[in-house]
Amino acid sequence: MSGMREPGAAPDSVTLKQASLYWLKLGFISFGGPAGQIALMHHDLVEQKRWISESRFLHALNYCMMLPGPEAQQLATYIGWLMHRTVGGLVAGILFFLPSFFMLCCLAWVYMAYGSLPTVAAVFHGIKPAVVAIVLFAAWRMAMKTLKNPLLWSIAILAFIAVFIFKLPFPWLVLAAGLTGLAGGLYAPAYFHTAGVHGMPQPGHGPALIDDTTPTPAHARFSWQRVRRVMLCGIGLWLVVMLALIGAYGWQGAFTQMSWFFTKAALLTFGGAYAVLPYVYQGAVEQYHWLSPGQMIDALALGETTPGPLIMVVTFVAYVGGWNAEVFGSGHAGWSGLVAASLVTFFTFLPSLVFIFLGGPFIETTHGNLRLTAPLSAIAAAVVGVIFNLALFFAWHIYWPHGLASAVDWFSVVLSLLALLAVLKYRVNVALVIVASGLTGALTPWLFS
C-alpha cells in the first residue's frame, strides 16, 4: 500500500531529504519572478502535496511580504524551517537561489569573455512576453485567493494607483495597509477573513501536514533567548566576513565596497527587486562605475530570464564588477568576478535568512489571532495591486521596447496572449511555457530569415 492514502487523510510525514529534493527542483524551475514563484509553491505545497494548509501558507506569505528581501525565497525558508527546524530553513532558502547563482555566473563569464550572443538575445525575446503572462496569471490567482470582499479589493486598487500613478515607495504602502488592517481587525474583523473559517480546510484541498489546527512545533515557539541567539549569529557572521575583507583589501577595496553597498541594498528591497533596482543602478553604474549602463540592462534581462529571485540580478552585476575591477590581476578576471558574485550573493541573502529565523516564532504565535493577522491580510491585498503594477511594467517595456512613440512589438503581444492562454485555460506547467517561449524566440529569426 506504499504511496496510497485514504481520501481525506493527511499526507505522510516528509523527511528532510525528500523536502531538500523538492527545494532543489524548485530552484531550477522557479521562473516568473516572485508572483510566479509564489503561485508555483502554492500549487505544489498547498494544492498537490498538502505539506501546509491554505491559511498557514498565506499567513507566512503575508509576513514575508512585510520584510525587505525576496519574498518567495523567504517563504520557502519559512516553510522549510517550520517543517525541519533551522537546517530545513537553510536548505530551502539556499537551494532556492543556488541554481540561479551558478547559471548567472556561467552566463556572466560567457558574456564578459565572448560578448553578446545573437542567439541568446533571441531566446530572451521569446521568454520576456511569457514572463508578462505568468505574472498576470499569478496575480489573478492571488487576487482570487486573497481579495474576498469589496474592502480588500479597494485596498488592492488603491495600492495599484499609489504605485503606478503616484510612485509611492513600497514601505509606505506596507505601512498604510498594515494600519488599515490593524484598524479593521479591531472595528470590522469580518472583512479580513481571507483564508476561510479557521480550522477548516479550503474547498478542494484535503487535510495538510501542517494544518490550521496543527500545534506550533517546539522549535518554532517564541522565546527571547532564541531572539538573542539568532541576532548574535546573524550579526556575528556578517562582522566576521566584513572584517576579513577589510583586513585583506582595506575599506576602499572593491570586494569590501561591494559587500557594504549590497548589504544596504538588501535592507531596502521592500516589494521585490524592482523596488531597489534604481538604487543599485545609481550605486553600481553612476557612483562606483563597476559596470556600464548597457551592462546593467543586460544584467536585468538575465535576472528576469533565469530561475530564482529577481534580486539575483545583483549576482550578475557583481560578477561583471569584479571582472572589471581585476582584483586578482588582469589574467584572473574570471576568478575576481566569481569571488565578487559569491560575496554579494552572501551579503544579499544573509538578512533574508536572519529575518525568517528571528521573526518566524513570533508570527507562529499569531496565526489564530485575527486582530494580529488582519494587518497582514490588508498587506497581502495591497501586494496584489503591486504585482499587477509589476505586470504592467513588464508589458510596457516589452511591447514598446523603444518607448510609447515607437511601434508595438506584435510578436511579444501575441506570444504573451498564447502563454496566458496556456497557463490560464490549459494549466500548462510554468517551466514548460518558459522553455517553449524561449525556443520560439530562438527559432523565429531563423524561420523568417
GROMACS .gro file of C-alpha atoms in nm:
model
  449
    1MET     CA    1   0.000   0.000   0.000
    2SER     CA    2   0.302   0.227  -0.034
    3GLY     CA    3   0.212   0.574  -0.162
    4MET     CA    4  -0.163   0.511  -0.105
    5ARG     CA    5  -0.375   0.728   0.123
    6GLU     CA    6  -0.739   0.715   0.211
    7PRO     CA    7  -0.942   1.011   0.079
    8GLY     CA    8  -0.941   1.290   0.336
    9ALA     CA    9  -0.631   1.158   0.512
   10ALA     CA   10  -0.342   1.386   0.594
   11PRO     CA   11  -0.023   1.334   0.387
   12ASP     CA   12   0.255   1.113   0.516
   13SER     CA   13   0.537   1.281   0.705
   14VAL     CA   14   0.810   1.430   0.487
   15THR     CA   15   1.178   1.370   0.558
   16LEU     CA   16   1.443   1.640   0.525
   17LYS     CA   17   1.588   1.454   0.226
   18GLN     CA   18   1.252   1.448   0.048
   19ALA     CA   19   1.196   1.815   0.119
   20SER     CA   20   1.550   1.901   0.005
   21LEU     CA   21   1.492   1.734  -0.332
   22TYR     CA   22   1.179   1.946  -0.378
   23TRP     CA   23   1.357   2.270  -0.284
   24LEU     CA   24   1.636   2.186  -0.529
   25LYS     CA   25   1.382   2.119  -0.804
   26LEU     CA   26   1.210   2.447  -0.721
   27GLY     CA   27   1.542   2.629  -0.754
   28PHE     CA   28   1.568   2.508  -1.115
   29ILE     CA   29   1.208   2.579  -1.225
   30SER     CA   30   1.117   2.894  -1.028
   31PHE     CA   31   1.077   3.125  -1.326
   32GLY     CA   32   0.839   3.418  -1.348
   33GLY     CA   33   0.959   3.639  -1.063
   34PRO     CA   34   0.812   3.641  -0.711
   35ALA     CA   35   0.450   3.622  -0.820
   36GLY     CA   36   0.512   3.318  -1.039
   37GLN     CA   37   0.730   3.154  -0.774
   38ILE     CA   38   0.471   3.204  -0.500
   39ALA     CA   39   0.197   3.069  -0.727
   40LEU     CA   40   0.415   2.766  -0.806
   41MET     CA   41   0.478   2.696  -0.437
   42HIS     CA   42   0.108   2.737  -0.361
   43HIS     CA   43   0.018   2.487  -0.632
   44ASP     CA   44   0.278   2.235  -0.517
   45LEU     CA   45   0.272   2.269  -0.137
   46VAL     CA   46  -0.093   2.360  -0.069
   47GLU     CA   47  -0.290   2.201  -0.353
   48GLN     CA   48  -0.084   1.899  -0.457
   49LYS     CA   49   0.149   1.782  -0.181
   50ARG     CA   50  -0.056   1.937   0.106
   51TRP     CA   51   0.251   2.000   0.319
   52ILE     CA   52   0.090   2.318   0.456
   53SER     CA   53  -0.266   2.448   0.472
   54GLU     CA   54  -0.403   2.745   0.280
   55SER     CA   55  -0.429   2.974   0.582
   56ARG     CA   56  -0.086   2.883   0.723
   57PHE     CA   57   0.067   2.939   0.378
   58LEU     CA   58  -0.099   3.281   0.341
   59HIS     CA   59  -0.006   3.376   0.696
   60ALA     CA   60   0.361   3.301   0.630
   61LEU     CA   61   0.341   3.477   0.292
   62ASN     CA   62   0.196   3.792   0.448
   63TYR     CA   63   0.486   3.809   0.693
   64CYS     CA   64   0.740   3.761   0.414
   65MET     CA   65   0.573   4.040   0.214
   66MET     CA   66   0.646   4.279   0.500
   67LEU     CA   67   1.018   4.207   0.503
   68PRO     CA   68   1.297   4.350   0.293
   69GLY     CA   69   1.434   4.084   0.065
   70PRO     CA   70   1.300   3.833  -0.191
   71GLU     CA   71   0.964   3.726  -0.051
   72ALA     CA   72   0.939   3.397  -0.245
   73GLN     CA   73   1.279   3.281  -0.119
   74GLN     CA   74   1.185   3.387   0.234
   75LEU     CA   75   0.857   3.197   0.208
   76ALA     CA   76   1.047   2.882   0.108
   77THR     CA   77   1.283   2.940   0.403
   78TYR     CA   78   0.987   2.984   0.639
   79ILE     CA   79   0.813   2.664   0.530
   80GLY     CA   80   1.140   2.468   0.534
   81TRP     CA   81   1.211   2.598   0.885
   82LEU     CA   82   0.860   2.516   1.007
   83MET     CA   83   0.890   2.161   0.875
   84HIS     CA   84   1.253   2.075   0.960
   85ARG     CA   85   1.391   2.330   1.203
   86THR     CA   86   1.678   2.568   1.123
   87VAL     CA   87   1.859   2.323   0.895
   88GLY     CA   88   1.540   2.281   0.692
   89GLY     CA   89   1.507   2.657   0.656
   90LEU     CA   90   1.871   2.694   0.548
   91VAL     CA   91   1.838   2.413   0.294
   92ALA     CA   92   1.516   2.557   0.148
   93GLY     CA   93   1.643   2.915   0.141
   94ILE     CA   94   1.983   2.836  -0.010
   95LEU     CA   95   1.865   2.582  -0.267
   96PHE     CA   96   1.605   2.833  -0.383
   97PHE     CA   97   1.875   3.060  -0.527
   98LEU     CA   98   2.178   2.831  -0.568
   99PRO     CA   99   2.094   2.702  -0.921
  100SER     CA  100   2.034   3.061  -1.032
  101PHE     CA  101   2.367   3.166  -0.882
  102PHE     CA  102   2.563   2.912  -1.086
  103MET     CA  103   2.364   2.983  -1.403
  104LEU     CA  104   2.421   3.358  -1.376
  105CYS     CA  105   2.792   3.315  -1.304
  106CYS     CA  106   2.828   3.095  -1.614
  107LEU     CA  107   2.626   3.337  -1.827
  108ALA     CA  108   2.826   3.631  -1.693
  109TRP     CA  109   3.152   3.455  -1.783
  110VAL     CA  110   3.031   3.390  -2.138
  111TYR     CA  111   2.903   3.747  -2.159
  112MET     CA  112   3.232   3.901  -2.049
  113ALA     CA  113   3.458   3.657  -2.236
  114TYR     CA  114   3.278   3.638  -2.570
  115GLY     CA  115   3.048   3.941  -2.586
  116SER     CA  116   2.681   3.949  -2.677
  117LEU     CA  117   2.532   3.640  -2.844
  118PRO     CA  118   2.253   3.691  -3.101
  119THR     CA  119   2.101   3.351  -3.021
  120VAL     CA  120   2.079   3.436  -2.652
  121ALA     CA  121   1.915   3.770  -2.738
  122ALA     CA  122   1.658   3.585  -2.949
  123VAL     CA  123   1.582   3.346  -2.662
  124PHE     CA  124   1.530   3.642  -2.429
  125HIS     CA  125   1.296   3.799  -2.686
  126GLY     CA  126   1.078   3.491  -2.656
  127ILE     CA  127   1.093   3.450  -2.280
  128LYS     CA  128   1.010   3.807  -2.179
  129PRO     CA  129   0.650   3.804  -2.316
  130ALA     CA  130   0.589   3.475  -2.136
  131VAL     CA  131   0.702   3.637  -1.810
  132VAL     CA  132   0.428   3.901  -1.854
  133ALA     CA  133   0.168   3.625  -1.887
  134ILE     CA  134   0.300   3.432  -1.588
  135VAL     CA  135   0.300   3.738  -1.361
  136LEU     CA  136  -0.055   3.828  -1.471
  137PHE     CA  137  -0.172   3.472  -1.410
  138ALA     CA  138  -0.010   3.460  -1.068
  139ALA     CA  139  -0.155   3.799  -0.973
  140TRP     CA  140  -0.501   3.683  -1.079
  141ARG     CA  141  -0.473   3.366  -0.873
  142MET     CA  142  -0.353   3.558  -0.570
  143ALA     CA  143  -0.640   3.804  -0.612
  144MET     CA  144  -0.892   3.521  -0.618
  145LYS     CA  145  -0.742   3.373  -0.301
  146THR     CA  146  -0.689   3.698  -0.113
  147LEU     CA  147  -0.950   3.956  -0.216
  148LYS     CA  148  -1.266   3.815  -0.063
  149ASN     CA  149  -1.469   4.136  -0.022
  150PRO     CA  150  -1.501   4.492  -0.159
  151LEU     CA  151  -1.278   4.640   0.114
  152LEU     CA  152  -0.983   4.418   0.026
  153TRP     CA  153  -1.043   4.484  -0.345
  154SER     CA  154  -1.036   4.857  -0.268
  155ILE     CA  155  -0.703   4.823  -0.086
  156ALA     CA  156  -0.556   4.640  -0.387
  157ILE     CA  157  -0.684   4.901  -0.634
  158LEU     CA  158  -0.561   5.192  -0.421
  159ALA     CA  159  -0.220   5.025  -0.391
  160PHE     CA  160  -0.202   4.990  -0.769
  161ILE     CA  161  -0.290   5.357  -0.817
  162ALA     CA  162  -0.043   5.464  -0.550
  163VAL     CA  163   0.243   5.278  -0.718
  164PHE     CA  164   0.155   5.333  -1.082
  165ILE     CA  165   0.044   5.697  -1.077
  166PHE     CA  166   0.193   5.848  -0.762
  167LYS     CA  167   0.511   5.631  -0.746
  168LEU     CA  168   0.459   5.585  -0.371
  169PRO     CA  169   0.750   5.388  -0.217
  170PHE     CA  170   0.658   5.035  -0.122
  171PRO     CA  171   0.741   5.076   0.252
  172TRP     CA  172   0.475   5.347   0.274
  173LEU     CA  173   0.223   5.115   0.113
  174VAL     CA  174   0.308   4.844   0.364
  175LEU     CA  175   0.265   5.090   0.650
  176ALA     CA  176  -0.066   5.226   0.518
  177ALA     CA  177  -0.209   4.880   0.450
  178GLY     CA  178  -0.089   4.750   0.787
  179LEU     CA  179  -0.254   5.039   0.973
  180THR     CA  180  -0.574   4.984   0.775
  181GLY     CA  181  -0.572   4.618   0.869
  182LEU     CA  182  -0.495   4.699   1.231
  183ALA     CA  183  -0.800   4.925   1.248
  184GLY     CA  184  -1.006   4.673   1.054
  185GLY     CA  185  -0.916   4.390   1.289
  186LEU     CA  186  -1.045   4.598   1.578
  187TYR     CA  187  -1.359   4.750   1.425
  188ALA     CA  188  -1.452   4.540   1.119
  189PRO     CA  189  -1.295   4.195   1.164
  190ALA     CA  190  -1.542   4.024   0.928
  191TYR     CA  191  -1.372   4.192   0.630
  192PHE     CA  192  -1.034   4.034   0.699
  193HIS     CA  193  -1.119   3.664   0.689
  194THR     CA  194  -0.916   3.584   0.375
  195ALA     CA  195  -0.833   3.217   0.430
  196GLY     CA  196  -1.168   3.065   0.514
  197VAL     CA  197  -1.300   2.963   0.852
  198HIS     CA  198  -1.023   2.900   1.099
  199GLY     CA  199  -0.960   2.530   1.143
  200MET     CA  200  -1.138   2.426   0.823
  201PRO     CA  201  -0.958   2.322   0.505
  202GLN     CA  202  -1.020   2.519   0.186
  203PRO     CA  203  -1.263   2.373  -0.068
  204GLY     CA  204  -1.078   2.130  -0.294
  205HIS     CA  205  -0.790   2.069  -0.051
  206GLY     CA  206  -0.768   1.785   0.197
  207PRO     CA  207  -0.603   1.796   0.541
  208ALA     CA  208  -0.246   1.923   0.532
  209LEU     CA  209   0.066   1.801   0.708
  210ILE     CA  210   0.083   2.142   0.878
  211ASP     CA  211  -0.288   2.216   0.904
  212ASP     CA  212  -0.477   2.509   1.052
  213THR     CA  213  -0.513   2.328   1.385
  214THR     CA  214  -0.166   2.170   1.391
  215PRO     CA  215   0.013   2.292   1.706
  216THR     CA  216   0.324   2.503   1.658
  217PRO     CA  217   0.625   2.268   1.684
  218ALA     CA  218   0.861   2.317   1.979
  219HIS     CA  219   1.143   2.464   1.767
  220ALA     CA  220   0.908   2.733   1.629
  221ARG     CA  221   0.786   2.864   1.965
  222PHE     CA  222   0.882   3.217   2.057
  223SER     CA  223   1.144   3.288   2.325
  224TRP     CA  224   1.366   3.588   2.393
  225GLN     CA  225   1.662   3.354   2.431
  226ARG     CA  226   1.614   3.241   2.071
  227VAL     CA  227   1.584   3.602   1.953
  228ARG     CA  228   1.918   3.688   2.113
  229ARG     CA  229   2.084   3.377   1.972
  230VAL     CA  230   1.966   3.442   1.616
  231MET     CA  231   2.069   3.810   1.630
  232LEU     CA  232   2.414   3.725   1.763
  233CYS     CA  233   2.468   3.458   1.497
  234GLY     CA  234   2.349   3.681   1.212
  235ILE     CA  235   2.541   3.993   1.316
  236GLY     CA  236   2.847   3.788   1.411
  237LEU     CA  237   2.860   3.611   1.075
  238TRP     CA  238   2.826   3.943   0.891
  239LEU     CA  239   3.104   4.101   1.101
  240VAL     CA  240   3.345   3.810   1.057
  241VAL     CA  241   3.326   3.821   0.677
  242MET     CA  242   3.328   4.201   0.657
  243LEU     CA  243   3.625   4.237   0.892
  244ALA     CA  244   3.813   3.970   0.695
  245LEU     CA  245   3.756   4.171   0.376
  246ILE     CA  246   3.868   4.494   0.541
  247GLY     CA  247   4.182   4.321   0.669
  248ALA     CA  248   4.264   4.172   0.328
  249TYR     CA  249   4.168   4.455   0.092
  250GLY     CA  250   4.105   4.764   0.306
  251TRP     CA  251   3.781   4.961   0.336
  252GLN     CA  252   3.813   5.107  -0.015
  253GLY     CA  253   3.879   4.768  -0.178
  254ALA     CA  254   3.634   4.663  -0.449
  255PHE     CA  255   3.521   4.349  -0.265
  256THR     CA  256   3.469   4.541   0.060
  257GLN     CA  257   3.276   4.823  -0.104
  258MET     CA  258   3.056   4.579  -0.297
  259SER     CA  259   2.979   4.386   0.021
  260TRP     CA  260   2.888   4.702   0.212
  261PHE     CA  261   2.683   4.850  -0.073
  262PHE     CA  262   2.480   4.534  -0.134
  263THR     CA  263   2.420   4.485   0.239
  264LYS     CA  264   2.244   4.823   0.231
  265ALA     CA  265   2.061   4.726  -0.088
  266ALA     CA  266   1.939   4.404   0.074
  267LEU     CA  267   1.778   4.606   0.353
  268LEU     CA  268   1.594   4.826   0.101
  269THR     CA  269   1.434   4.555  -0.113
  270PHE     CA  270   1.077   4.608   0.008
  271GLY     CA  271   0.845   4.500  -0.271
  272GLY     CA  272   1.098   4.294  -0.462
  273ALA     CA  273   1.393   4.358  -0.686
  274TYR     CA  274   1.236   4.631  -0.896
  275ALA     CA  275   1.189   4.850  -0.591
  276VAL     CA  276   1.565   4.855  -0.530
  277LEU     CA  277   1.698   4.848  -0.887
  278PRO     CA  278   1.716   5.229  -0.916
  279TYR     CA  279   1.935   5.231  -0.604
  280VAL     CA  280   2.155   4.954  -0.745
  281TYR     CA  281   2.183   5.134  -1.079
  282GLN     CA  282   2.278   5.460  -0.913
  283GLY     CA  283   2.547   5.298  -0.700
  284ALA     CA  284   2.691   5.032  -0.931
  285VAL     CA  285   2.686   5.238  -1.252
  286GLU     CA  286   2.698   5.606  -1.159
  287GLN     CA  287   2.880   5.612  -0.824
  288TYR     CA  288   3.127   5.320  -0.829
  289HIS     CA  289   3.142   5.257  -1.208
  290TRP     CA  290   3.156   4.882  -1.158
  291LEU     CA  291   2.975   4.834  -1.491
  292SER     CA  292   2.832   5.036  -1.778
  293PRO     CA  293   2.462   5.130  -1.830
  294GLY     CA  294   2.440   4.879  -2.115
  295GLN     CA  295   2.581   4.602  -1.897
  296MET     CA  296   2.326   4.689  -1.627
  297ILE     CA  297   2.040   4.648  -1.875
  298ASP     CA  298   2.179   4.313  -1.986
  299ALA     CA  299   2.208   4.211  -1.621
  300LEU     CA  300   1.839   4.286  -1.574
  301ALA     CA  301   1.746   4.079  -1.879
  302LEU     CA  302   1.942   3.781  -1.746
  303GLY     CA  303   1.793   3.824  -1.399
  304GLU     CA  304   1.444   3.816  -1.549
  305THR     CA  305   1.501   3.503  -1.755
  306THR     CA  306   1.680   3.273  -1.511
  307PRO     CA  307   1.510   3.088  -1.225
  308GLY     CA  308   1.533   3.213  -0.870
  309PRO     CA  309   1.460   3.552  -0.713
  310LEU     CA  310   1.476   3.857  -0.938
  311ILE     CA  311   1.720   4.013  -0.692
  312MET     CA  312   1.972   3.762  -0.828
  313VAL     CA  313   2.042   4.031  -1.085
  314VAL     CA  314   2.296   4.157  -0.827
  315THR     CA  315   2.497   3.836  -0.880
  316PHE     CA  316   2.549   3.926  -1.245
  317VAL     CA  317   2.620   4.290  -1.155
  318ALA     CA  318   2.882   4.180  -0.901
  319TYR     CA  319   3.044   3.932  -1.141
  320VAL     CA  320   3.081   4.199  -1.408
  321GLY     CA  321   3.202   4.449  -1.147
  322GLY     CA  322   3.459   4.203  -1.011
  323TRP     CA  323   3.576   4.117  -1.364
  324ASN     CA  324   3.621   4.485  -1.448
  325ALA     CA  325   3.799   4.556  -1.116
  326GLU     CA  326   4.054   4.276  -1.181
  327VAL     CA  327   4.126   4.240  -0.809
  328PHE     CA  328   4.348   3.934  -0.873
  329GLY     CA  329   4.520   4.082  -1.178
  330SER     CA  330   4.437   4.105  -1.547
  331GLY     CA  331   4.491   3.736  -1.608
  332HIS     CA  332   4.244   3.627  -1.343
  333ALA     CA  333   3.939   3.845  -1.417
  334GLY     CA  334   3.710   3.540  -1.409
  335TRP     CA  335   3.814   3.447  -1.056
  336SER     CA  336   3.773   3.807  -0.946
  337GLY     CA  337   3.421   3.807  -1.087
  338LEU     CA  338   3.332   3.476  -0.920
  339VAL     CA  339   3.452   3.592  -0.577
  340ALA     CA  340   3.266   3.922  -0.612
  341ALA     CA  341   2.947   3.741  -0.714
  342SER     CA  342   2.979   3.499  -0.420
  343LEU     CA  343   3.033   3.778  -0.168
  344VAL     CA  344   2.747   3.991  -0.294
  345THR     CA  345   2.510   3.693  -0.301
  346PHE     CA  346   2.609   3.610   0.059
  347PHE     CA  347   2.552   3.965   0.183
  348THR     CA  348   2.225   3.994  -0.011
  349PHE     CA  349   2.065   3.679   0.132
  350LEU     CA  350   2.204   3.677   0.486
  351PRO     CA  351   1.948   3.934   0.610
  352SER     CA  352   1.664   3.737   0.445
  353LEU     CA  353   1.753   3.421   0.635
  354VAL     CA  354   1.804   3.604   0.963
  355PHE     CA  355   1.465   3.780   0.938
  356ILE     CA  356   1.285   3.447   0.900
  357PHE     CA  357   1.459   3.275   1.190
  358LEU     CA  358   1.419   3.589   1.401
  359GLY     CA  359   1.052   3.669   1.338
  360GLY     CA  360   0.910   3.328   1.244
  361PRO     CA  361   0.842   3.214   1.603
  362PHE     CA  362   0.651   3.534   1.682
  363ILE     CA  363   0.447   3.505   1.361
  364GLU     CA  364   0.361   3.146   1.452
  365THR     CA  365   0.203   3.272   1.775
  366THR     CA  366  -0.037   3.493   1.578
  367HIS     CA  367  -0.188   3.265   1.313
  368GLY     CA  368  -0.507   3.215   1.513
  369ASN     CA  369  -0.546   3.576   1.627
  370LEU     CA  370  -0.747   3.784   1.379
  371ARG     CA  371  -0.656   4.116   1.539
  372LEU     CA  372  -0.291   4.041   1.472
  373THR     CA  373  -0.339   3.877   1.131
  374ALA     CA  374  -0.574   4.144   0.990
  375PRO     CA  375  -0.282   4.384   0.917
  376LEU     CA  376  -0.109   4.103   0.727
  377SER     CA  377  -0.428   4.035   0.529
  378ALA     CA  378  -0.450   4.402   0.433
  379ILE     CA  379  -0.084   4.399   0.329
  380ALA     CA  380  -0.149   4.090   0.114
  381ALA     CA  381  -0.431   4.277  -0.060
  382ALA     CA  382  -0.200   4.574  -0.126
  383VAL     CA  383   0.064   4.340  -0.266
  384VAL     CA  384  -0.186   4.209  -0.525
  385GLY     CA  385  -0.211   4.565  -0.658
  386VAL     CA  386   0.168   4.598  -0.661
  387ILE     CA  387   0.206   4.272  -0.855
  388PHE     CA  388  -0.043   4.390  -1.119
  389ASN     CA  389   0.168   4.704  -1.146
  390LEU     CA  390   0.477   4.486  -1.198
  391ALA     CA  391   0.299   4.302  -1.481
  392LEU     CA  392   0.213   4.636  -1.641
  393PHE     CA  393   0.574   4.750  -1.601
  394PHE     CA  394   0.695   4.437  -1.779
  395ALA     CA  395   0.439   4.475  -2.057
  396TRP     CA  396   0.516   4.843  -2.110
  397HIS     CA  397   0.888   4.782  -2.164
  398ILE     CA  398   0.847   4.462  -2.366
  399TYR     CA  399   0.565   4.565  -2.602
  400TRP     CA  400   0.716   4.912  -2.660
  401PRO     CA  401   1.090   4.842  -2.622
  402HIS     CA  402   1.188   5.183  -2.763
  403GLY     CA  403   0.919   5.391  -2.590
  404LEU     CA  404   0.549   5.453  -2.647
  405ALA     CA  405   0.624   5.659  -2.958
  406SER     CA  406   0.774   5.352  -3.126
  407ALA     CA  407   0.591   5.068  -3.300
  408VAL     CA  408   0.433   4.791  -3.096
  409ASP     CA  409   0.625   4.463  -3.082
  410TRP     CA  410   0.335   4.247  -3.201
  411PHE     CA  411   0.542   3.930  -3.177
  412SER     CA  412   0.569   3.987  -2.799
  413VAL     CA  413   0.200   4.074  -2.766
  414VAL     CA  414   0.086   3.757  -2.946
  415LEU     CA  415   0.333   3.538  -2.755
  416SER     CA  416   0.210   3.682  -2.423
  417LEU     CA  417  -0.152   3.606  -2.516
  418LEU     CA  418  -0.062   3.249  -2.614
  419ALA     CA  419   0.135   3.199  -2.291
  420LEU     CA  420  -0.152   3.343  -2.085
  421LEU     CA  421  -0.396   3.110  -2.259
  422ALA     CA  422  -0.166   2.815  -2.190
  423VAL     CA  423  -0.136   2.877  -1.816
  424LEU     CA  424  -0.486   3.013  -1.755
  425LYS     CA  425  -0.706   2.781  -1.959
  426TYR     CA  426  -0.495   2.471  -2.018
  427ARG     CA  427  -0.293   2.482  -1.692
  428VAL     CA  428   0.036   2.418  -1.871
  429ASN     CA  429   0.335   2.399  -1.636
  430VAL     CA  430   0.508   2.736  -1.597
  431ALA     CA  431   0.853   2.591  -1.671
  432LEU     CA  432   0.725   2.436  -1.996
  433VAL     CA  433   0.576   2.769  -2.102
  434ILE     CA  434   0.911   2.940  -2.038
  435VAL     CA  435   1.103   2.677  -2.236
  436ALA     CA  436   0.856   2.683  -2.526
  437SER     CA  437   0.862   3.062  -2.540
  438GLY     CA  438   1.242   3.070  -2.537
  439LEU     CA  439   1.259   2.816  -2.820
  440THR     CA  440   1.003   3.019  -3.016
  441GLY     CA  441   1.215   3.330  -2.974
  442ALA     CA  442   1.528   3.143  -3.085
  443LEU     CA  443   1.367   2.981  -3.390
  444THR     CA  444   1.168   3.281  -3.519
  445PRO     CA  445   1.466   3.473  -3.670
  446TRP     CA  446   1.588   3.151  -3.837
  447LEU     CA  447   1.244   3.066  -3.980
  448PHE     CA  448   1.185   3.413  -4.123
  449SER     CA  449   1.541   3.491  -4.234
   0.00000   0.00000   0.00000
